[in-house]
PDB file of N, CA, C and O in Angstrom:
ATOM      1  N   ALA A 534     127.233  82.451 147.040  1.00  0.00           N
ATOM      2  CA  ALA A 534     127.817  81.313 146.346  1.00  0.00           C
ATOM      3  C   ALA A 534     127.869  81.615 144.862  1.00  0.00           C
ATOM      4  O   ALA A 534     126.962  82.199 144.309  1.00  0.00           O
ATOM      5  N   SER A 535     128.926  81.179 144.228  1.00  0.00           N
ATOM      6  CA  SER A 535     129.084  81.403 142.795  1.00  0.00           C
ATOM      7  C   SER A 535     129.133  80.081 142.064  1.00  0.00           C
ATOM      8  O   SER A 535     129.632  79.103 142.589  1.00  0.00           O
ATOM      9  N   SER A 536     128.641  80.066 140.845  1.00  0.00           N
ATOM     10  CA  SER A 536     128.752  78.893 139.986  1.00  0.00           C
ATOM     11  C   SER A 536     129.998  79.054 139.141  1.00  0.00           C
ATOM     12  O   SER A 536     130.202  80.083 138.542  1.00  0.00           O
ATOM     13  N   ARG A 537     130.830  78.045 139.073  1.00  0.00           N
ATOM     14  CA  ARG A 537     132.012  78.102 138.236  1.00  0.00           C
ATOM     15  C   ARG A 537     131.664  77.434 136.920  1.00  0.00           C
ATOM     16  O   ARG A 537     131.147  76.338 136.887  1.00  0.00           O
ATOM     17  N   VAL A 538     131.887  78.147 135.840  1.00  0.00           N
ATOM     18  CA  VAL A 538     131.661  77.583 134.516  1.00  0.00           C
ATOM     19  C   VAL A 538     132.971  77.584 133.765  1.00  0.00           C
ATOM     20  O   VAL A 538     133.932  78.223 134.168  1.00  0.00           O
ATOM     21  N   ARG A 539     133.049  76.845 132.682  1.00  0.00           N
ATOM     22  CA  ARG A 539     134.278  76.688 131.916  1.00  0.00           C
ATOM     23  C   ARG A 539     134.907  78.029 131.581  1.00  0.00           C
ATOM     24  O   ARG A 539     134.235  79.014 131.377  1.00  0.00           O
ATOM     25  N   GLY A 540     136.201  78.075 131.546  1.00  0.00           N
ATOM     26  CA  GLY A 540     136.908  79.284 131.196  1.00  0.00           C
ATOM     27  C   GLY A 540     137.162  80.177 132.388  1.00  0.00           C
ATOM     28  O   GLY A 540     137.613  81.294 132.250  1.00  0.00           O
ATOM     29  N   GLY A 541     136.878  79.684 133.599  1.00  0.00           N
ATOM     30  CA  GLY A 541     137.137  80.457 134.797  1.00  0.00           C
ATOM     31  C   GLY A 541     136.098  81.529 135.070  1.00  0.00           C
ATOM     32  O   GLY A 541     136.205  82.266 136.026  1.00  0.00           O
ATOM     33  N   GLN A 542     135.077  81.644 134.247  1.00  0.00           N
ATOM     34  CA  GLN A 542     134.034  82.639 134.480  1.00  0.00           C
ATOM     35  C   GLN A 542     133.154  82.147 135.622  1.00  0.00           C
ATOM     36  O   GLN A 542     132.996  80.960 135.832  1.00  0.00           O
ATOM     37  N   THR A 543     132.589  83.065 136.376  1.00  0.00           N
ATOM     38  CA  THR A 543     131.713  82.687 137.476  1.00  0.00           C
ATOM     39  C   THR A 543     130.347  83.329 137.327  1.00  0.00           C
ATOM     40  O   THR A 543     130.199  84.357 136.678  1.00  0.00           O
ATOM     41  N   SER A 544     129.385  82.702 137.940  1.00  0.00           N
ATOM     42  CA  SER A 544     128.027  83.208 137.918  1.00  0.00           C
ATOM     43  C   SER A 544     127.406  82.988 139.287  1.00  0.00           C
ATOM     44  O   SER A 544     127.596  81.949 139.895  1.00  0.00           O
ATOM     45  N   ASP A 545     126.678  83.968 139.799  1.00  0.00           N
ATOM     46  CA  ASP A 545     126.012  83.832 141.085  1.00  0.00           C
ATOM     47  C   ASP A 545     124.758  82.974 140.996  1.00  0.00           C
ATOM     48  O   ASP A 545     124.436  82.243 141.908  1.00  0.00           O
ATOM     49  N   ARG A 546     124.041  83.089 139.891  1.00  0.00           N
ATOM     50  CA  ARG A 546     122.754  82.408 139.796  1.00  0.00           C
ATOM     51  C   ARG A 546     122.417  82.099 138.348  1.00  0.00           C
ATOM     52  O   ARG A 546     122.588  82.934 137.475  1.00  0.00           O
ATOM     53  N   ILE A 547     121.944  80.890 138.129  1.00  0.00           N
ATOM     54  CA  ILE A 547     121.433  80.483 136.827  1.00  0.00           C
ATOM     55  C   ILE A 547     119.990  80.056 137.060  1.00  0.00           C
ATOM     56  O   ILE A 547     119.741  79.130 137.822  1.00  0.00           O
ATOM     57  N   ALA A 548     119.059  80.735 136.439  1.00  0.00           N
ATOM     58  CA  ALA A 548     117.653  80.443 136.667  1.00  0.00           C
ATOM     59  C   ALA A 548     116.917  80.269 135.353  1.00  0.00           C
ATOM     60  O   ALA A 548     117.127  81.025 134.416  1.00  0.00           O
ATOM     61  N   SER A 549     116.065  79.270 135.323  1.00  0.00           N
ATOM     62  CA  SER A 549     115.185  79.094 134.180  1.00  0.00           C
ATOM     63  C   SER A 549     114.144  80.195 134.211  1.00  0.00           C
ATOM     64  O   SER A 549     113.700  80.608 135.280  1.00  0.00           O
ATOM     65  N   MET A 550     113.770  80.680 133.049  1.00  0.00           N
ATOM     66  CA  MET A 550     112.709  81.678 133.002  1.00  0.00           C
ATOM     67  C   MET A 550     111.411  81.086 133.545  1.00  0.00           C
ATOM     68  O   MET A 550     110.537  81.807 133.996  1.00  0.00           O
ATOM     69  N   ALA A 551     111.286  79.780 133.565  1.00  0.00           N
ATOM     70  CA  ALA A 551     110.103  79.123 134.120  1.00  0.00           C
ATOM     71  C   ALA A 551     110.087  79.203 135.635  1.00  0.00           C
ATOM     72  O   ALA A 551     109.051  79.015 136.252  1.00  0.00           O
ATOM     73  N   ASP A 552     111.246  79.488 136.288  1.00  0.00           N
ATOM     74  CA  ASP A 552     111.276  79.619 137.741  1.00  0.00           C
ATOM     75  C   ASP A 552     110.311  80.696 138.226  1.00  0.00           C
ATOM     76  O   ASP A 552     109.779  80.612 139.316  1.00  0.00           O
ATOM     77  N   GLU A 553     110.137  81.740 137.440  1.00  0.00           N
ATOM     78  CA  GLU A 553     109.288  82.849 137.822  1.00  0.00           C
ATOM     79  C   GLU A 553     107.823  82.565 137.501  1.00  0.00           C
ATOM     80  O   GLU A 553     106.956  83.302 137.916  1.00  0.00           O
ATOM     81  N   GLN A 554     107.570  81.522 136.763  1.00  0.00           N
ATOM     82  CA  GLN A 554     106.219  81.160 136.367  1.00  0.00           C
ATOM     83  C   GLN A 554     105.969  79.745 136.875  1.00  0.00           C
ATOM     84  O   GLN A 554     106.874  79.074 137.317  1.00  0.00           O
ATOM     85  N   SER A 555     104.772  79.286 136.822  1.00  0.00           N
ATOM     86  CA  SER A 555     104.510  77.897 137.178  1.00  0.00           C
ATOM     87  C   SER A 555     104.050  77.129 135.954  1.00  0.00           C
ATOM     88  O   SER A 555     103.077  76.412 135.985  1.00  0.00           O
ATOM     89  N   GLY A 556     104.787  77.309 134.878  1.00  0.00           N
ATOM     90  CA  GLY A 556     104.484  76.633 133.627  1.00  0.00           C
ATOM     91  C   GLY A 556     105.489  75.552 133.335  1.00  0.00           C
ATOM     92  O   GLY A 556     106.278  75.163 134.183  1.00  0.00           O
ATOM     93  N   PRO A 557     105.485  75.040 132.115  1.00  0.00           N
ATOM     94  CA  PRO A 557     106.428  73.990 131.720  1.00  0.00           C
ATOM     95  C   PRO A 557     107.856  74.531 131.695  1.00  0.00           C
ATOM     96  O   PRO A 557     108.071  75.740 131.675  1.00  0.00           O
ATOM     97  N   PRO A 558     108.859  73.644 131.697  1.00  0.00           N
ATOM     98  CA  PRO A 558     110.260  74.085 131.635  1.00  0.00           C
ATOM     99  C   PRO A 558     110.501  74.977 130.419  1.00  0.00           C
ATOM    100  O   PRO A 558     109.872  74.821 129.381  1.00  0.00           O
ATOM    101  N   SER A 559     111.422  75.910 130.586  1.00  0.00           N
ATOM    102  CA  SER A 559     111.721  76.875 129.530  1.00  0.00           C
ATOM    103  C   SER A 559     113.105  76.620 128.957  1.00  0.00           C
ATOM    104  O   SER A 559     113.986  76.114 129.647  1.00  0.00           O
ATOM    105  N   ASP A 560     113.309  77.005 127.698  1.00  0.00           N
ATOM    106  CA  ASP A 560     114.638  76.915 127.089  1.00  0.00           C
ATOM    107  C   ASP A 560     115.427  78.201 127.313  1.00  0.00           C
ATOM    108  O   ASP A 560     116.560  78.328 126.883  1.00  0.00           O
ATOM    109  N   ASN A 561     114.842  79.167 128.025  1.00  0.00           N
ATOM    110  CA  ASN A 561     115.480  80.445 128.313  1.00  0.00           C
ATOM    111  C   ASN A 561     116.028  80.475 129.732  1.00  0.00           C
ATOM    112  O   ASN A 561     115.340  80.082 130.674  1.00  0.00           O
ATOM    113  N   LEU A 562     117.267  80.973 129.871  1.00  0.00           N
ATOM    114  CA  LEU A 562     117.896  81.113 131.178  1.00  0.00           C
ATOM    115  C   LEU A 562     118.235  82.570 131.441  1.00  0.00           C
ATOM    116  O   LEU A 562     118.578  83.314 130.519  1.00  0.00           O
ATOM    117  N   PHE A 563     118.179  82.948 132.704  1.00  0.00           N
ATOM    118  CA  PHE A 563     118.647  84.246 133.162  1.00  0.00           C
ATOM    119  C   PHE A 563     119.827  83.966 134.080  1.00  0.00           C
ATOM    120  O   PHE A 563     119.696  83.268 135.077  1.00  0.00           O
ATOM    121  N   VAL A 564     121.000  84.490 133.738  1.00  0.00           N
ATOM    122  CA  VAL A 564     122.231  84.230 134.472  1.00  0.00           C
ATOM    123  C   VAL A 564     122.717  85.550 135.060  1.00  0.00           C
ATOM    124  O   VAL A 564     122.830  86.544 134.342  1.00  0.00           O
ATOM    125  N   THR A 565     123.001  85.558 136.361  1.00  0.00           N
ATOM    126  CA  THR A 565     123.483  86.773 137.016  1.00  0.00           C
ATOM    127  C   THR A 565     124.898  86.576 137.537  1.00  0.00           C
ATOM    128  O   THR A 565     125.376  85.453 137.660  1.00  0.00           O
ATOM    129  N   GLY A 566     125.539  87.676 137.846  1.00  0.00           N
ATOM    130  CA  GLY A 566     126.854  87.625 138.475  1.00  0.00           C
ATOM    131  C   GLY A 566     128.008  87.329 137.544  1.00  0.00           C
ATOM    132  O   GLY A 566     129.071  86.916 137.982  1.00  0.00           O
ATOM    133  N   LEU A 567     127.837  87.548 136.256  1.00  0.00           N
ATOM    134  CA  LEU A 567     128.927  87.341 135.305  1.00  0.00           C
ATOM    135  C   LEU A 567     129.893  88.521 135.398  1.00  0.00           C
ATOM    136  O   LEU A 567     129.511  89.625 135.779  1.00  0.00           O
ATOM    137  N   PRO A 568     131.166  88.310 135.048  1.00  0.00           N
ATOM    138  CA  PRO A 568     132.142  89.398 135.158  1.00  0.00           C
ATOM    139  C   PRO A 568     131.862  90.559 134.201  1.00  0.00           C
ATOM    140  O   PRO A 568     131.429  90.353 133.074  1.00  0.00           O
ATOM    141  N   VAL A 569     132.107  91.762 134.692  1.00  0.00           N
ATOM    142  CA  VAL A 569     132.013  92.951 133.849  1.00  0.00           C
ATOM    143  C   VAL A 569     133.057  92.819 132.745  1.00  0.00           C
ATOM    144  O   VAL A 569     134.162  92.344 132.978  1.00  0.00           O
ATOM    145  N   GLY A 570     132.712  93.207 131.546  1.00  0.00           N
ATOM    146  CA  GLY A 570     133.649  93.132 130.426  1.00  0.00           C
ATOM    147  C   GLY A 570     133.543  91.852 129.623  1.00  0.00           C
ATOM    148  O   GLY A 570     134.223  91.692 128.611  1.00  0.00           O
ATOM    149  N   LEU A 571     132.694  90.918 130.064  1.00  0.00           N
ATOM    150  CA  LEU A 571     132.485  89.682 129.302  1.00  0.00           C
ATOM    151  C   LEU A 571     131.896  90.041 127.948  1.00  0.00           C
ATOM    152  O   LEU A 571     130.979  90.856 127.848  1.00  0.00           O
ATOM    153  N   LEU A 572     132.436  89.464 126.894  1.00  0.00           N
ATOM    154  CA  LEU A 572     131.960  89.742 125.540  1.00  0.00           C
ATOM    155  C   LEU A 572     130.922  88.715 125.116  1.00  0.00           C
ATOM    156  O   LEU A 572     130.904  87.582 125.610  1.00  0.00           O
ATOM    157  N   GLU A 573     130.086  89.092 124.170  1.00  0.00           N
ATOM    158  CA  GLU A 573     129.006  88.225 123.683  1.00  0.00           C
ATOM    159  C   GLU A 573     129.543  86.891 123.156  1.00  0.00           C
ATOM    160  O   GLU A 573     128.980  85.840 123.454  1.00  0.00           O
ATOM    161  N   ASP A 574     130.639  86.915 122.392  1.00  0.00           N
ATOM    162  CA  ASP A 574     131.181  85.658 121.860  1.00  0.00           C
ATOM    163  C   ASP A 574     131.765  84.782 122.966  1.00  0.00           C
ATOM    164  O   ASP A 574     131.695  83.557 122.904  1.00  0.00           O
ATOM    165  N   GLN A 575     132.310  85.382 124.018  1.00  0.00           N
ATOM    166  CA  GLN A 575     132.802  84.614 125.163  1.00  0.00           C
ATOM    167  C   GLN A 575     131.635  83.949 125.892  1.00  0.00           C
ATOM    168  O   GLN A 575     131.719  82.789 126.283  1.00  0.00           O
ATOM    169  N   LEU A 576     130.566  84.698 126.070  1.00  0.00           N
ATOM    170  CA  LEU A 576     129.366  84.164 126.711  1.00  0.00           C
ATOM    171  C   LEU A 576     128.847  82.956 125.942  1.00  0.00           C
ATOM    172  O   LEU A 576     128.589  81.900 126.514  1.00  0.00           O
ATOM    173  N   ARG A 577     128.727  83.103 124.632  1.00  0.00           N
ATOM    174  CA  ARG A 577     128.220  82.015 123.791  1.00  0.00           C
ATOM    175  C   ARG A 577     129.139  80.796 123.879  1.00  0.00           C
ATOM    176  O   ARG A 577     128.671  79.668 124.018  1.00  0.00           O
ATOM    177  N   GLU A 578     130.443  81.009 123.819  1.00  0.00           N
ATOM    178  CA  GLU A 578     131.399  79.907 123.879  1.00  0.00           C
ATOM    179  C   GLU A 578     131.305  79.154 125.204  1.00  0.00           C
ATOM    180  O   GLU A 578     131.296  77.926 125.238  1.00  0.00           O
ATOM    181  N   ILE A 579     131.220  79.883 126.296  1.00  0.00           N
ATOM    182  CA  ILE A 579     131.129  79.256 127.618  1.00  0.00           C
ATOM    183  C   ILE A 579     129.883  78.389 127.714  1.00  0.00           C
ATOM    184  O   ILE A 579     129.942  77.227 128.099  1.00  0.00           O
ATOM    185  N   PHE A 580     128.732  78.950 127.368  1.00  0.00           N
ATOM    186  CA  PHE A 580     127.479  78.227 127.563  1.00  0.00           C
ATOM    187  C   PHE A 580     127.200  77.202 126.467  1.00  0.00           C
ATOM    188  O   PHE A 580     126.416  76.277 126.670  1.00  0.00           O
ATOM    189  N   ALA A 581     127.858  77.305 125.321  1.00  0.00           N
ATOM    190  CA  ALA A 581     127.703  76.297 124.263  1.00  0.00           C
ATOM    191  C   ALA A 581     128.309  74.961 124.668  1.00  0.00           C
ATOM    192  O   ALA A 581     127.947  73.922 124.117  1.00  0.00           O
ATOM    193  N   SER A 582     129.200  74.965 125.627  1.00  0.00           N
ATOM    194  CA  SER A 582     129.778  73.694 126.078  1.00  0.00           C
ATOM    195  C   SER A 582     128.760  72.845 126.856  1.00  0.00           C
ATOM    196  O   SER A 582     129.007  71.684 127.131  1.00  0.00           O
ATOM    197  N   TYR A 583     127.594  73.417 127.163  1.00  0.00           N
ATOM    198  CA  TYR A 583     126.553  72.696 127.904  1.00  0.00           C
ATOM    199  C   TYR A 583     125.332  72.361 127.064  1.00  0.00           C
ATOM    200  O   TYR A 583     124.390  71.763 127.558  1.00  0.00           O
ATOM    201  N   GLY A 584     125.311  72.773 125.813  1.00  0.00           N
ATOM    202  CA  GLY A 584     124.181  72.497 124.934  1.00  0.00           C
ATOM    203  C   GLY A 584     124.179  73.477 123.776  1.00  0.00           C
ATOM    204  O   GLY A 584     124.993  74.401 123.712  1.00  0.00           O
ATOM    205  N   GLU A 585     123.258  73.276 122.842  1.00  0.00           N
ATOM    206  CA  GLU A 585     123.194  74.132 121.666  1.00  0.00           C
ATOM    207  C   GLU A 585     122.536  75.473 122.007  1.00  0.00           C
ATOM    208  O   GLU A 585     121.347  75.544 122.313  1.00  0.00           O
ATOM    209  N   VAL A 586     123.334  76.534 121.967  1.00  0.00           N
ATOM    210  CA  VAL A 586     122.856  77.880 122.271  1.00  0.00           C
ATOM    211  C   VAL A 586     122.257  78.493 121.017  1.00  0.00           C
ATOM    212  O   VAL A 586     122.902  78.552 119.979  1.00  0.00           O
ATOM    213  N   MET A 587     121.028  78.943 121.127  1.00  0.00           N
ATOM    214  CA  MET A 587     120.334  79.555 120.001  1.00  0.00           C
ATOM    215  C   MET A 587     120.501  81.076 119.993  1.00  0.00           C
ATOM    216  O   MET A 587     120.588  81.685 118.942  1.00  0.00           O
ATOM    217  N   GLN A 588     120.553  81.682 121.192  1.00  0.00           N
ATOM    218  CA  GLN A 588     120.613  83.138 121.274  1.00  0.00           C
ATOM    219  C   GLN A 588     121.178  83.551 122.628  1.00  0.00           C
ATOM    220  O   GLN A 588     120.927  82.888 123.636  1.00  0.00           O
ATOM    221  N   THR A 589     121.958  84.638 122.632  1.00  0.00           N
ATOM    222  CA  THR A 589     122.457  85.210 123.878  1.00  0.00           C
ATOM    223  C   THR A 589     122.224  86.715 123.866  1.00  0.00           C
ATOM    224  O   THR A 589     122.172  87.336 122.811  1.00  0.00           O
ATOM    225  N   LYS A 590     122.096  87.273 125.058  1.00  0.00           N
ATOM    226  CA  LYS A 590     121.939  88.723 125.205  1.00  0.00           C
ATOM    227  C   LYS A 590     122.585  89.134 126.517  1.00  0.00           C
ATOM    228  O   LYS A 590     122.164  88.713 127.588  1.00  0.00           O
ATOM    229  N   LEU A 591     123.665  89.916 126.441  1.00  0.00           N
ATOM    230  CA  LEU A 591     124.310  90.447 127.633  1.00  0.00           C
ATOM    231  C   LEU A 591     123.528  91.629 128.173  1.00  0.00           C
ATOM    232  O   LEU A 591     123.023  92.453 127.402  1.00  0.00           O
ATOM    233  N   LEU A 592     123.434  91.706 129.496  1.00  0.00           N
ATOM    234  CA  LEU A 592     122.766  92.807 130.176  1.00  0.00           C
ATOM    235  C   LEU A 592     123.779  93.412 131.142  1.00  0.00           C
ATOM    236  O   LEU A 592     123.817  93.066 132.316  1.00  0.00           O
ATOM    237  N   PRO A 593     124.661  94.297 130.655  1.00  0.00           N
ATOM    238  CA  PRO A 593     125.741  94.815 131.484  1.00  0.00           C
ATOM    239  C   PRO A 593     125.239  95.643 132.663  1.00  0.00           C
ATOM    240  O   PRO A 593     124.238  96.333 132.567  1.00  0.00           O
ATOM    241  N   GLY A 594     125.981  95.535 133.763  1.00  0.00           N
ATOM    242  CA  GLY A 594     125.685  96.322 134.954  1.00  0.00           C
ATOM    243  C   GLY A 594     126.944  97.000 135.446  1.00  0.00           C
ATOM    244  O   GLY A 594     128.019  96.831 134.869  1.00  0.00           O
ATOM    245  N   ALA A 595     126.835  97.746 136.522  1.00  0.00           N
ATOM    246  CA  ALA A 595     127.971  98.503 137.043  1.00  0.00           C
ATOM    247  C   ALA A 595     129.057  97.592 137.624  1.00  0.00           C
ATOM    248  O   ALA A 595     130.237  97.795 137.364  1.00  0.00           O
ATOM    249  N   ASN A 596     128.681  96.591 138.407  1.00  0.00           N
ATOM    250  CA  ASN A 596     129.655  95.724 139.062  1.00  0.00           C
ATOM    251  C   ASN A 596     129.676  94.302 138.527  1.00  0.00           C
ATOM    252  O   ASN A 596     130.681  93.611 138.637  1.00  0.00           O
ATOM    253  N   LYS A 597     128.568  93.835 138.023  1.00  0.00           N
ATOM    254  CA  LYS A 597     128.474  92.485 137.462  1.00  0.00           C
ATOM    255  C   LYS A 597     127.560  92.541 136.255  1.00  0.00           C
ATOM    256  O   LYS A 597     126.793  93.478 136.072  1.00  0.00           O
ATOM    257  N   THR A 598     127.638  91.514 135.443  1.00  0.00           N
ATOM    258  CA  THR A 598     126.848  91.437 134.219  1.00  0.00           C
ATOM    259  C   THR A 598     125.861  90.289 134.331  1.00  0.00           C
ATOM    260  O   THR A 598     126.167  89.261 134.913  1.00  0.00           O
ATOM    261  N   SER A 599     124.691  90.457 133.758  1.00  0.00           N
ATOM    262  CA  SER A 599     123.696  89.398 133.652  1.00  0.00           C
ATOM    263  C   SER A 599     123.527  89.065 132.178  1.00  0.00           C
ATOM    264  O   SER A 599     123.988  89.802 131.314  1.00  0.00           O
ATOM    265  N   ALA A 600     122.864  87.950 131.915  1.00  0.00           N
ATOM    266  CA  ALA A 600     122.646  87.558 130.524  1.00  0.00           C
ATOM    267  C   ALA A 600     121.380  86.727 130.394  1.00  0.00           C
ATOM    268  O   ALA A 600     120.964  86.055 131.338  1.00  0.00           O
ATOM    269  N   LEU A 601     120.810  86.781 129.214  1.00  0.00           N
ATOM    270  CA  LEU A 601     119.736  85.876 128.821  1.00  0.00           C
ATOM    271  C   LEU A 601     120.337  84.903 127.817  1.00  0.00           C
ATOM    272  O   LEU A 601     121.036  85.313 126.888  1.00  0.00           O
ATOM    273  N   ILE A 602     120.082  83.629 128.017  1.00  0.00           N
ATOM    274  CA  ILE A 602     120.617  82.594 127.138  1.00  0.00           C
ATOM    275  C   ILE A 602     119.475  81.672 126.743  1.00  0.00           C
ATOM    276  O   ILE A 602     118.742  81.187 127.601  1.00  0.00           O
ATOM    277  N   ARG A 603     119.316  81.455 125.447  1.00  0.00           N
ATOM    278  CA  ARG A 603     118.274  80.552 124.954  1.00  0.00           C
ATOM    279  C   ARG A 603     118.939  79.333 124.342  1.00  0.00           C
ATOM    280  O   ARG A 603     119.782  79.441 123.452  1.00  0.00           O
ATOM    281  N   TYR A 604     118.573  78.166 124.853  1.00  0.00           N
ATOM    282  CA  TYR A 604     119.066  76.890 124.334  1.00  0.00           C
ATOM    283  C   TYR A 604     118.086  76.315 123.318  1.00  0.00           C
ATOM    284  O   TYR A 604     116.936  76.742 123.235  1.00  0.00           O
ATOM    285  N   SER A 605     118.543  75.312 122.583  1.00  0.00           N
ATOM    286  CA  SER A 605     117.677  74.686 121.582  1.00  0.00           C
ATOM    287  C   SER A 605     116.609  73.807 122.218  1.00  0.00           C
ATOM    288  O   SER A 605     115.626  73.465 121.571  1.00  0.00           O
ATOM    289  N   SER A 606     116.807  73.444 123.493  1.00  0.00           N
ATOM    290  CA  SER A 606     115.806  72.614 124.169  1.00  0.00           C
ATOM    291  C   SER A 606     115.687  73.008 125.640  1.00  0.00           C
ATOM    292  O   SER A 606     116.651  73.458 126.259  1.00  0.00           O
ATOM    293  N   ALA A 607     114.515  72.820 126.169  1.00  0.00           N
ATOM    294  CA  ALA A 607     114.284  73.072 127.594  1.00  0.00           C
ATOM    295  C   ALA A 607     115.095  72.100 128.449  1.00  0.00           C
ATOM    296  O   ALA A 607     115.518  72.447 129.544  1.00  0.00           O
ATOM    297  N   GLU A 608     115.359  70.906 127.921  1.00  0.00           N
ATOM    298  CA  GLU A 608     116.126  69.908 128.674  1.00  0.00           C
ATOM    299  C   GLU A 608     117.559  70.380 128.923  1.00  0.00           C
ATOM    300  O   GLU A 608     118.087  70.228 130.021  1.00  0.00           O
ATOM    301  N   ASP A 609     118.207  70.950 127.889  1.00  0.00           N
ATOM    302  CA  ASP A 609     119.567  71.476 128.061  1.00  0.00           C
ATOM    303  C   ASP A 609     119.580  72.599 129.094  1.00  0.00           C
ATOM    304  O   ASP A 609     120.443  72.646 129.966  1.00  0.00           O
ATOM    305  N   ALA A 610     118.625  73.493 129.002  1.00  0.00           N
ATOM    306  CA  ALA A 610     118.545  74.618 129.939  1.00  0.00           C
ATOM    307  C   ALA A 610     118.295  74.119 131.352  1.00  0.00           C
ATOM    308  O   ALA A 610     118.943  74.570 132.304  1.00  0.00           O
ATOM    309  N   GLN A 611     117.395  73.179 131.510  1.00  0.00           N
ATOM    310  CA  GLN A 611     117.067  72.656 132.835  1.00  0.00           C
ATOM    311  C   GLN A 611     118.256  71.923 133.441  1.00  0.00           C
ATOM    312  O   GLN A 611     118.514  72.023 134.634  1.00  0.00           O
ATOM    313  N   TRP A 612     119.014  71.177 132.626  1.00  0.00           N
ATOM    314  CA  TRP A 612     120.212  70.482 133.124  1.00  0.00           C
ATOM    315  C   TRP A 612     121.185  71.496 133.724  1.00  0.00           C
ATOM    316  O   TRP A 612     121.752  71.269 134.781  1.00  0.00           O
ATOM    317  N   LEU A 613     121.383  72.606 133.018  1.00  0.00           N
ATOM    318  CA  LEU A 613     122.298  73.635 133.493  1.00  0.00           C
ATOM    319  C   LEU A 613     121.838  74.199 134.827  1.00  0.00           C
ATOM    320  O   LEU A 613     122.645  74.359 135.753  1.00  0.00           O
ATOM    321  N   VAL A 614     120.569  74.486 134.976  1.00  0.00           N
ATOM    322  CA  VAL A 614     120.019  75.004 136.225  1.00  0.00           C
ATOM    323  C   VAL A 614     120.237  74.002 137.363  1.00  0.00           C
ATOM    324  O   VAL A 614     120.713  74.351 138.441  1.00  0.00           O
ATOM    325  N   GLU A 615     119.948  72.745 137.109  1.00  0.00           N
ATOM    326  CA  GLU A 615     120.038  71.726 138.148  1.00  0.00           C
ATOM    327  C   GLU A 615     121.473  71.395 138.533  1.00  0.00           C
ATOM    328  O   GLU A 615     121.741  71.085 139.684  1.00  0.00           O
ATOM    329  N   ASN A 616     122.410  71.463 137.590  1.00  0.00           N
ATOM    330  CA  ASN A 616     123.770  70.996 137.848  1.00  0.00           C
ATOM    331  C   ASN A 616     124.789  72.088 138.123  1.00  0.00           C
ATOM    332  O   ASN A 616     125.842  71.792 138.699  1.00  0.00           O
ATOM    333  N   LEU A 617     124.534  73.309 137.707  1.00  0.00           N
ATOM    334  CA  LEU A 617     125.537  74.358 137.888  1.00  0.00           C
ATOM    335  C   LEU A 617     125.092  75.491 138.797  1.00  0.00           C
ATOM    336  O   LEU A 617     125.924  76.280 139.217  1.00  0.00           O
ATOM    337  N   ASN A 618     123.835  75.612 139.084  1.00  0.00           N
ATOM    338  CA  ASN A 618     123.350  76.713 139.892  1.00  0.00           C
ATOM    339  C   ASN A 618     123.911  76.627 141.305  1.00  0.00           C
ATOM    340  O   ASN A 618     123.726  75.645 142.001  1.00  0.00           O
ATOM    341  N   GLY A 619     124.656  77.655 141.712  1.00  0.00           N
ATOM    342  CA  GLY A 619     125.202  77.711 143.060  1.00  0.00           C
ATOM    343  C   GLY A 619     126.436  76.879 143.293  1.00  0.00           C
ATOM    344  O   GLY A 619     126.921  76.775 144.412  1.00  0.00           O
ATOM    345  N   ASN A 620     127.001  76.260 142.244  1.00  0.00           N
ATOM    346  CA  ASN A 620     128.212  75.441 142.408  1.00  0.00           C
ATOM    347  C   ASN A 620     129.444  76.209 142.006  1.00  0.00           C
ATOM    348  O   ASN A 620     129.452  77.017 141.174  1.00  0.00           O
TER     349      ASN A 620
END
């Protein structure tokens, strides 16, 4: 299943960095399944439509790209996980 985000870009999985831990919600997200060739400014523009993005980092791969995205609040990041993951 892929998540459709603005601009026609798709993502297989959006996960809070807290998913891997059992701590409080995190403002950091790990996003997988992004298209190869996605640029940093495109990534920021897409995810800024869901909250204030503080930092992005593309992690390019052979067939798909992953990214780390840090929002200004854990609430914005958690909303994205709950509402867009797998959609």
